[in-house]
CSV table of N, CA and C in Angstrom, one decimal:
chain,number,residue,atom,x,y,z
O,66,MET,N,0.9,-1.2,0.0
O,66,MET,CA,0.0,0.0,0.0
O,66,MET,C,0.9,1.2,0.0
O,67,SER,N,0.5,2.2,-0.8
O,67,SER,CA,1.2,3.5,-0.8
O,67,SER,C,0.4,4.6,-0.3
O,68,THR,N,1.0,5.7,0.2
O,68,THR,CA,0.3,6.7,0.7
O,68,THR,C,0.6,8.0,-0.1
O,69,VAL,N,-0.6,8.6,-0.5
O,69,VAL,CA,-0.5,9.8,-1.3
O,69,VAL,C,-0.8,11.0,-0.4
O,70,LEU,N,0.2,11.9,-0.2
O,70,LEU,CA,-0.1,13.1,0.5
O,70,LEU,C,-0.7,14.1,-0.4
O,71,VAL,N,-1.8,14.7,-0.1
O,71,VAL,CA,-2.5,15.7,-0.9
O,71,VAL,C,-2.6,17.0,-0.1
O,72,TYR,N,-1.8,18.0,-0.6
O,72,TYR,CA,-1.8,19.3,0.0
O,72,TYR,C,-2.6,20.3,-0.8
O,73,ALA,N,-3.5,21.0,-0.2
O,73,ALA,CA,-4.2,22.2,-0.7
O,73,ALA,C,-4.9,22.9,0.4
O,74,ASP,N,-5.0,24.1,0.3
O,74,ASP,CA,-5.7,24.9,1.4
O,74,ASP,C,-7.2,24.8,1.3
O,75,LYS,N,-7.7,24.4,0.1
O,75,LYS,CA,-9.2,24.3,-0.1
O,75,LYS,C,-9.6,22.8,-0.1
O,76,PRO,N,-10.6,22.5,0.7
O,76,PRO,CA,-11.0,21.1,0.8
O,76,PRO,C,-11.5,20.5,-0.6
O,77,GLU,N,-12.1,21.4,-1.4
O,77,GLU,CA,-12.7,20.9,-2.6
O,77,GLU,C,-11.5,20.5,-3.6
O,78,VAL,N,-10.3,21.1,-3.5
O,78,VAL,CA,-9.3,20.7,-4.3
O,78,VAL,C,-8.7,19.4,-3.9
O,79,ARG,N,-8.6,19.2,-2.6
O,79,ARG,CA,-8.1,18.0,-2.1
O,79,ARG,C,-9.1,16.8,-2.5
O,80,GLU,N,-10.4,17.1,-2.4
O,80,GLU,CA,-11.3,16.0,-2.8
O,80,GLU,C,-11.3,15.7,-4.3
O,81,ARG,N,-11.1,16.8,-5.1
O,81,ARG,CA,-11.0,16.5,-6.6
O,81,ARG,C,-9.7,15.6,-6.9
O,82,VAL,N,-8.6,15.9,-6.2
O,82,VAL,CA,-7.5,15.1,-6.4
O,82,VAL,C,-7.7,13.7,-6.0
O,83,LYS,N,-8.3,13.4,-4.9
O,83,LYS,CA,-8.5,12.1,-4.4
O,83,LYS,C,-9.4,11.3,-5.3
O,84,LEU,N,-10.6,12.0,-5.8
O,84,LEU,CA,-11.5,11.4,-6.6
O,84,LEU,C,-10.8,11.1,-8.1
O,85,ALA,N,-9.9,12.0,-8.5
O,85,ALA,CA,-9.3,11.8,-9.8
O,85,ALA,C,-8.4,10.6,-9.8
O,86,ILE,N,-7.7,10.4,-8.6
O,86,ILE,CA,-6.7,9.3,-8.7
O,86,ILE,C,-7.4,8.0,-8.3
O,87,GLY,N,-8.4,8.1,-7.3
O,87,GLY,CA,-9.1,6.9,-6.8
O,87,GLY,C,-8.3,6.0,-5.9
O,88,PRO,N,-8.9,5.1,-5.2
O,88,PRO,CA,-8.2,4.2,-4.3
O,88,PRO,C,-7.4,3.1,-4.9
O,89,LEU,N,-7.7,2.7,-6.2
O,89,LEU,CA,-7.1,1.6,-6.8
O,89,LEU,C,-6.8,2.0,-8.3
O,90,PRO,N,-5.9,2.9,-8.5
O,90,PRO,CA,-5.6,3.3,-9.9
O,90,PRO,C,-4.8,2.3,-10.7
O,91,ASP,N,-4.2,1.3,-10.1
O,91,ASP,CA,-3.3,0.4,-10.7
O,91,ASP,C,-3.2,-0.9,-9.7
O,92,ARG,N,-3.6,-2.1,-10.3
O,92,ARG,CA,-3.6,-3.2,-9.4
O,92,ARG,C,-2.3,-3.6,-8.9
O,93,GLU,N,-1.2,-3.3,-9.7
O,93,GLU,CA,0.1,-3.6,-9.2
O,93,GLU,C,0.5,-2.8,-8.0
O,94,LEU,N,0.1,-1.7,-7.9
O,94,LEU,CA,0.4,-0.8,-6.7
O,94,LEU,C,-0.5,-1.2,-5.5
O,95,GLY,N,-1.7,-1.7,-5.7
O,95,GLY,CA,-2.6,-2.0,-4.6
O,95,GLY,C,-3.4,-0.7,-4.2
O,96,ILE,N,-4.0,-0.9,-3.1
O,96,ILE,CA,-4.9,0.2,-2.7
O,96,ILE,C,-4.0,1.4,-2.2
O,97,LEU,N,-4.5,2.6,-2.6
O,97,LEU,CA,-3.8,3.8,-2.1
O,97,LEU,C,-4.5,4.4,-0.9
O,98,GLU,N,-3.7,4.9,0.0
O,98,GLU,CA,-4.2,5.6,1.2
O,98,GLU,C,-3.9,7.1,0.9
O,99,PHE,N,-4.9,7.9,1.4
O,99,PHE,CA,-4.7,9.4,1.1
O,99,PHE,C,-4.5,10.0,2.4
O,100,LEU,N,-3.5,11.0,2.5
O,100,LEU,CA,-3.2,11.8,3.6
O,100,LEU,C,-3.4,13.3,3.3
O,101,ASP,N,-4.4,13.9,3.9
O,101,ASP,CA,-4.7,15.3,3.7
O,101,ASP,C,-3.7,16.2,4.5
O,102,ALA,N,-3.3,17.2,3.9
O,102,ALA,CA,-2.4,18.3,4.5
O,102,ALA,C,-3.0,19.6,4.2
O,103,THR,N,-3.2,20.5,5.2
O,103,THR,CA,-3.8,21.8,4.9
O,103,THR,C,-2.8,23.0,5.1
O,104,ASP,N,-1.6,22.6,5.6
O,104,ASP,CA,-0.6,23.7,5.7
O,104,ASP,C,0.8,23.2,5.5
O,105,GLY,N,1.7,24.1,5.2
O,105,GLY,CA,3.1,23.7,5.0
O,105,GLY,C,3.7,22.9,6.0
O,106,PRO,N,3.7,23.3,7.4
O,106,PRO,CA,4.4,22.5,8.3
O,106,PRO,C,3.9,21.0,8.4
O,107,SER,N,2.6,20.8,8.2
O,107,SER,CA,2.1,19.4,8.2
O,107,SER,C,2.7,18.6,7.1
O,108,VAL,N,2.8,19.2,5.9
O,108,VAL,CA,3.4,18.5,4.8
O,108,VAL,C,4.9,18.1,5.1
O,109,ILE,N,5.7,19.1,5.6
O,109,ILE,CA,7.1,18.8,5.9
O,109,ILE,C,7.2,17.7,7.0
O,110,ASP,N,6.4,17.8,8.0
O,110,ASP,CA,6.4,16.9,9.1
O,110,ASP,C,6.1,15.5,8.5
O,111,ALA,N,5.0,15.3,7.8
O,111,ALA,CA,4.6,14.1,7.2
O,111,ALA,C,5.7,13.4,6.3
O,112,VAL,N,6.3,14.3,5.5
O,112,VAL,CA,7.4,13.8,4.6
O,112,VAL,C,8.6,13.4,5.5
O,113,ASP,N,8.9,14.2,6.4
O,113,ASP,CA,10.1,14.0,7.2
O,113,ASP,C,10.0,12.7,8.0
O,114,HIS,N,8.8,12.3,8.4
O,114,HIS,CA,8.6,11.1,9.1
O,114,HIS,C,8.3,9.9,8.3
O,115,GLY,N,8.4,10.0,6.9
O,115,GLY,CA,8.3,8.9,6.0
O,115,GLY,C,6.8,8.5,5.7
O,116,GLU,N,5.9,9.4,6.0
O,116,GLU,CA,4.5,9.0,5.9
O,116,GLU,C,3.9,9.1,4.5
O,117,ALA,N,4.7,9.7,3.5
O,117,ALA,CA,4.1,9.9,2.2
O,117,ALA,C,5.1,9.2,1.1
O,118,ASP,N,4.5,8.4,0.3
O,118,ASP,CA,5.2,7.8,-0.9
O,118,ASP,C,5.3,8.8,-2.1
O,119,ILE,N,4.3,9.7,-2.1
O,119,ILE,CA,4.3,10.7,-3.2
O,119,ILE,C,3.4,11.9,-2.6
O,120,CYS,N,3.8,13.1,-3.2
O,120,CYS,CA,3.0,14.3,-2.7
O,120,CYS,C,2.5,14.9,-3.9
O,121,VAL,N,1.2,15.3,-3.8
O,121,VAL,CA,0.5,16.1,-4.8
O,121,VAL,C,0.3,17.5,-4.1
O,122,LEU,N,0.9,18.5,-4.6
O,122,LEU,CA,1.0,19.8,-4.0
O,122,LEU,C,0.3,20.9,-4.8
O,123,ASP,N,-0.7,21.6,-4.2
O,123,ASP,CA,-1.3,22.7,-5.0
O,123,ASP,C,-0.4,23.9,-5.0
O,124,ALA,N,0.0,24.4,-6.1
O,124,ALA,CA,0.9,25.5,-6.2
O,124,ALA,C,0.1,26.8,-5.9
O,125,GLU,N,-1.2,26.7,-5.9
O,125,GLU,CA,-2.0,28.0,-5.6
O,125,GLU,C,-2.4,28.1,-4.2
O,126,ALA,N,-2.0,27.1,-3.4
O,126,ALA,CA,-2.4,27.2,-1.9
O,126,ALA,C,-1.7,28.3,-1.2
O,127,ALA,N,-2.4,28.8,-0.2
O,127,ALA,CA,-1.8,29.9,0.6
O,127,ALA,C,-2.0,29.6,2.1
O,128,PRO,N,-1.0,30.0,2.9
O,128,PRO,CA,0.1,30.9,2.6
O,128,PRO,C,1.3,30.1,2.0
O,129,SER,N,1.4,28.9,2.2
O,129,SER,CA,2.5,28.1,1.7
O,129,SER,C,2.2,27.4,0.3
O,130,GLY,N,2.7,27.9,-0.7
O,130,GLY,CA,2.4,27.4,-2.0
O,130,GLY,C,3.2,26.1,-2.2
O,131,GLY,N,2.6,25.2,-3.1
O,131,GLY,CA,3.2,24.0,-3.5
O,131,GLY,C,4.6,24.1,-4.1
O,132,MET,N,4.8,25.1,-4.8
O,132,MET,CA,6.1,25.2,-5.4
O,132,MET,C,7.2,25.3,-4.4
O,133,GLY,N,7.1,26.2,-3.5
O,133,GLY,CA,8.0,26.3,-2.4
O,133,GLY,C,8.2,25.1,-1.5
O,134,LEU,N,7.0,24.4,-1.2
O,134,LEU,CA,7.1,23.2,-0.5
O,134,LEU,C,7.8,22.1,-1.3
O,135,SER,N,7.6,22.0,-2.5
O,135,SER,CA,8.3,21.0,-3.3
O,135,SER,C,9.8,21.2,-3.3
O,136,ARG,N,10.2,22.5,-3.4
O,136,ARG,CA,11.6,22.8,-3.4
O,136,ARG,C,12.2,22.5,-2.1
O,137,GLN,N,11.5,22.8,-1.0
O,137,GLN,CA,11.9,22.5,0.4
O,137,GLN,C,12.1,21.0,0.6
O,138,ILE,N,11.1,20.2,0.1
O,138,ILE,CA,11.2,18.8,0.3
O,138,ILE,C,12.4,18.2,-0.4
O,139,LYS,N,12.6,18.6,-1.7
O,139,LYS,CA,13.8,18.1,-2.4
O,139,LYS,C,15.1,18.6,-1.9
O,140,ASN,N,15.2,19.8,-1.3
O,140,ASN,CA,16.5,20.3,-0.7
O,140,ASN,C,16.7,19.8,0.7
O,141,GLU,N,15.7,19.5,1.5
O,141,GLU,CA,15.9,19.3,2.9
O,141,GLU,C,15.7,17.9,3.4
O,142,ILE,N,15.0,17.0,2.7
O,142,ILE,CA,14.7,15.7,3.0
O,142,ILE,C,15.5,14.7,2.3
O,143,SER,N,16.2,13.8,3.1
O,143,SER,CA,17.0,12.8,2.4
O,143,SER,C,16.0,11.7,1.8
O,144,ASN,N,16.3,11.3,0.6
O,144,ASN,CA,15.4,10.4,-0.2
O,144,ASN,C,14.0,10.8,-0.1
O,145,PRO,N,13.8,12.1,-0.7
O,145,PRO,CA,12.4,12.6,-0.7
O,145,PRO,C,11.4,11.8,-1.6
O,146,PRO,N,10.1,11.8,-1.3
O,146,PRO,CA,9.2,11.2,-2.3
O,146,PRO,C,9.1,12.1,-3.5
O,147,PRO,N,8.6,11.5,-4.6
O,147,PRO,CA,8.3,12.3,-5.8
O,147,PRO,C,7.2,13.4,-5.4
O,148,THR,N,7.3,14.5,-6.2
O,148,THR,CA,6.2,15.6,-5.9
O,148,THR,C,5.6,15.9,-7.3
O,149,VAL,N,4.3,16.0,-7.2
O,149,VAL,CA,3.5,16.4,-8.4
O,149,VAL,C,2.9,17.8,-8.0
O,150,LEU,N,3.1,18.8,-8.9
O,150,LEU,CA,2.7,20.1,-8.6
O,150,LEU,C,1.4,20.4,-9.5
O,151,LEU,N,0.4,21.0,-8.8
O,151,LEU,CA,-0.8,21.4,-9.5
O,151,LEU,C,-0.7,22.9,-9.7
O,152,VAL,N,-0.7,23.3,-11.0
O,152,VAL,CA,-0.6,24.7,-11.4
O,152,VAL,C,-1.9,25.3,-11.9
O,153,ALA,N,-2.1,26.6,-11.8
O,153,ALA,CA,-3.3,27.2,-12.3
O,153,ALA,C,-3.6,27.1,-13.8
O,154,ARG,N,-2.5,27.2,-14.6
O,154,ARG,CA,-2.6,27.3,-16.0
O,154,ARG,C,-1.4,26.4,-16.6
O,155,ARG,N,-1.7,25.9,-17.8
O,155,ARG,CA,-0.6,25.1,-18.5
O,155,ARG,C,0.6,26.0,-18.7
O,156,ASP,N,0.4,27.3,-18.9
O,156,ASP,CA,1.5,28.2,-19.1
O,156,ASP,C,2.4,28.4,-17.9
O,157,ASP,N,1.9,27.9,-16.7
O,157,ASP,CA,2.7,28.1,-15.5
O,157,ASP,C,3.7,26.9,-15.4
O,158,ARG,N,3.6,26.0,-16.3
O,158,ARG,CA,4.6,24.8,-16.1
O,158,ARG,C,6.1,25.2,-16.1
O,159,TRP,N,6.4,26.2,-16.9
O,159,TRP,CA,7.8,26.6,-16.9
O,159,TRP,C,8.2,27.1,-15.6
O,160,LEU,N,7.3,27.8,-14.8
O,160,LEU,CA,7.6,28.3,-13.4
O,160,LEU,C,8.0,27.2,-12.5
O,161,ALA,N,7.3,26.0,-12.8
O,161,ALA,CA,7.5,25.0,-11.8
O,161,ALA,C,8.9,24.3,-11.8
O,162,SER,N,9.6,24.6,-12.9
O,162,SER,CA,11.0,24.0,-12.9
O,162,SER,C,11.8,24.4,-11.6
O,163,TRP,N,11.6,25.6,-11.2
O,163,TRP,CA,12.2,26.0,-9.9
O,163,TRP,C,11.9,25.1,-8.8
O,164,SER,N,10.8,24.6,-8.8
O,164,SER,CA,10.3,23.8,-7.6
O,164,SER,C,10.9,22.4,-7.5
O,165,LEU,N,11.6,22.0,-8.5
O,165,LEU,CA,12.2,20.7,-8.6
O,165,LEU,C,11.2,19.5,-8.5
O,166,ALA,N,9.9,19.8,-8.9
O,166,ALA,CA,8.9,18.8,-8.9
O,166,ALA,C,9.1,17.8,-9.9
O,167,ASP,N,8.7,16.6,-9.7
O,167,ASP,CA,8.9,15.5,-10.6
O,167,ASP,C,7.9,15.6,-11.7
O,168,ALA,N,6.7,16.2,-11.5
O,168,ALA,CA,5.8,16.3,-12.6
O,168,ALA,C,4.9,17.5,-12.3
O,169,VAL,N,4.3,18.0,-13.4
O,169,VAL,CA,3.4,19.2,-13.2
O,169,VAL,C,2.1,18.9,-14.0
O,170,VAL,N,1.0,19.1,-13.3
O,170,VAL,CA,-0.4,19.0,-13.9
O,170,VAL,C,-1.2,20.3,-13.7
O,171,ALA,N,-1.9,20.7,-14.8
O,171,ALA,CA,-2.6,21.9,-14.7
O,171,ALA,C,-4.0,21.7,-14.2
O,172,HIS,N,-4.6,22.7,-13.4
O,172,HIS,CA,-6.0,22.7,-13.1
O,172,HIS,C,-6.7,22.9,-14.4
O,173,PRO,N,-8.0,22.6,-14.5
O,173,PRO,CA,-8.7,21.6,-13.6
O,173,PRO,C,-8.0,20.3,-13.8
O,174,VAL,N,-8.0,19.6,-12.6
O,174,VAL,CA,-7.4,18.3,-12.5
O,174,VAL,C,-8.1,17.2,-13.4
O,175,GLY,N,-7.4,16.7,-14.4
O,175,GLY,CA,-8.0,15.7,-15.2
O,175,GLY,C,-7.6,14.4,-14.7
O,176,PRO,N,-8.6,13.4,-14.4
O,176,PRO,CA,-8.3,12.2,-13.8
O,176,PRO,C,-7.4,11.3,-14.6
O,177,ALA,N,-7.4,11.3,-15.9
O,177,ALA,CA,-6.6,10.4,-16.7
O,177,ALA,C,-5.1,10.9,-16.5
O,178,GLU,N,-4.8,12.2,-16.8
O,178,GLU,CA,-3.5,12.7,-16.7
O,178,GLU,C,-2.9,12.5,-15.2
O,179,LEU,N,-3.7,12.9,-14.2
O,179,LEU,CA,-3.1,12.9,-12.9
O,179,LEU,C,-2.9,11.4,-12.5
O,180,THR,N,-3.7,10.5,-12.8
O,180,THR,CA,-3.6,9.1,-12.4
O,180,THR,C,-2.4,8.5,-13.1
O,181,GLU,N,-2.2,8.9,-14.4
O,181,GLU,CA,-1.0,8.3,-15.1
O,181,GLU,C,0.3,8.8,-14.5
O,182,VAL,N,0.3,10.1,-14.1
O,182,VAL,CA,1.5,10.7,-13.5
O,182,VAL,C,1.8,10.0,-12.1
O,183,VAL,N,0.8,9.9,-11.3
O,183,VAL,CA,1.0,9.3,-9.9
O,183,VAL,C,1.4,7.9,-10.1
O,184,VAL,N,0.7,7.1,-10.9
O,184,VAL,CA,1.0,5.7,-11.0
O,184,VAL,C,2.5,5.5,-11.6
O,185,THR,N,2.9,6.3,-12.5
O,185,THR,CA,4.2,6.2,-13.0
O,185,THR,C,5.3,6.5,-12.0
O,186,LEU,N,5.1,7.5,-11.3
O,186,LEU,CA,6.0,8.0,-10.2
O,186,LEU,C,6.2,7.0,-9.1
O,187,LEU,N,4.9,6.5,-8.7
O,187,LEU,CA,4.9,5.4,-7.6
O,187,LEU,C,5.6,4.1,-8.0
O,188,ARG,N,5.4,3.7,-9.3
O,188,ARG,CA,6.1,2.5,-9.8
O,188,ARG,C,7.6,2.8,-9.8
O,189,ARG,N,8.0,3.9,-10.2
O,189,ARG,CA,9.5,4.2,-10.2
O,189,ARG,C,10.0,4.2,-8.8
O,190,ARG,N,9.3,4.8,-7.9
O,190,ARG,CA,9.7,4.8,-6.6
O,190,ARG,C,9.9,3.4,-5.9
O,191,HIS,N,8.9,2.6,-6.2
O,191,HIS,CA,8.9,1.2,-5.6
O,191,HIS,C,9.7,0.2,-6.4
O,192,SER,N,10.2,0.6,-7.6
O,192,SER,CA,11.0,-0.4,-8.3
O,192,SER,C,12.4,-0.5,-7.7
O,193,PRO,N,13.0,-1.7,-7.7
O,193,PRO,CA,14.4,-1.8,-7.1
O,193,PRO,C,15.4,-0.9,-7.9
O,194,ALA,N,16.2,-0.4,-7.2
O,194,ALA,CA,17.3,0.5,-7.8
O,194,ALA,C,18.2,-0.4,-8.6
O,195,PRO,N,18.6,0.2,-9.8
O,195,PRO,CA,19.6,-0.6,-10.6
O,195,PRO,C,20.8,-0.9,-9.9
O,196,ARG,N,21.3,-2.2,-10.0
O,196,ARG,CA,22.6,-2.5,-9.4
O,196,ARG,C,23.7,-2.0,-10.2
O,197,ALA,N,24.8,-1.6,-9.5
O,197,ALA,CA,26.0,-1.2,-10.2
O,197,ALA,C,26.7,-2.3,-10.8
O,198,GLN,N,27.1,-2.3,-12.0
O,198,GLN,CA,27.9,-3.4,-12.6
O,198,GLN,C,29.3,-3.4,-12.1
O,199,SER,N,29.7,-4.5,-11.7
O,199,SER,CA,31.1,-4.6,-11.3
O,199,SER,C,32.0,-5.0,-12.5
O,200,SER,N,33.1,-4.4,-12.6
O,200,SER,CA,34.0,-4.7,-13.7
O,200,SER,C,34.9,-5.9,-13.3
O,201,PRO,N,35.2,-6.8,-14.3
O,201,PRO,CA,35.9,-7.9,-14.1
O,201,PRO,C,37.3,-7.7,-13.6
O,202,ALA,N,37.7,-8.4,-12.7
O,202,ALA,CA,39.2,-8.2,-12.2
O,202,ALA,C,40.2,-8.6,-13.2
O,203,HIS,N,41.3,-7.9,-13.2
O,203,HIS,CA,42.3,-8.1,-14.2
O,203,HIS,C,43.5,-8.7,-13.5
């Protein structure tokens, strides 16, 4: 089971995200659990304690925007979970590069796009790390 942290200051945005992804978007991943976060400190605390396998962060949330939180997670947490940033307009995608987010999805949240992004990032996170090839001894 994987946990998806959903951060937004508006409950309707959090609900839209959870409905878009659904509890079983991929049989291989199993049932997803959702963890709601309504402020920046609770996001950082949950990630710091290993409670999130992936974070979906609303860039439009106030007072802590998802862009800043994504950057903080990537810079301050060892082995951070992947982050997905929700932006107001498709044209805002270029701004999101500063956030170090793994993916960017524009509002309104489309179920197919968001689900595909979340499933891909969770599969990548849960797949075994590639082993380093050892060179033959001479």
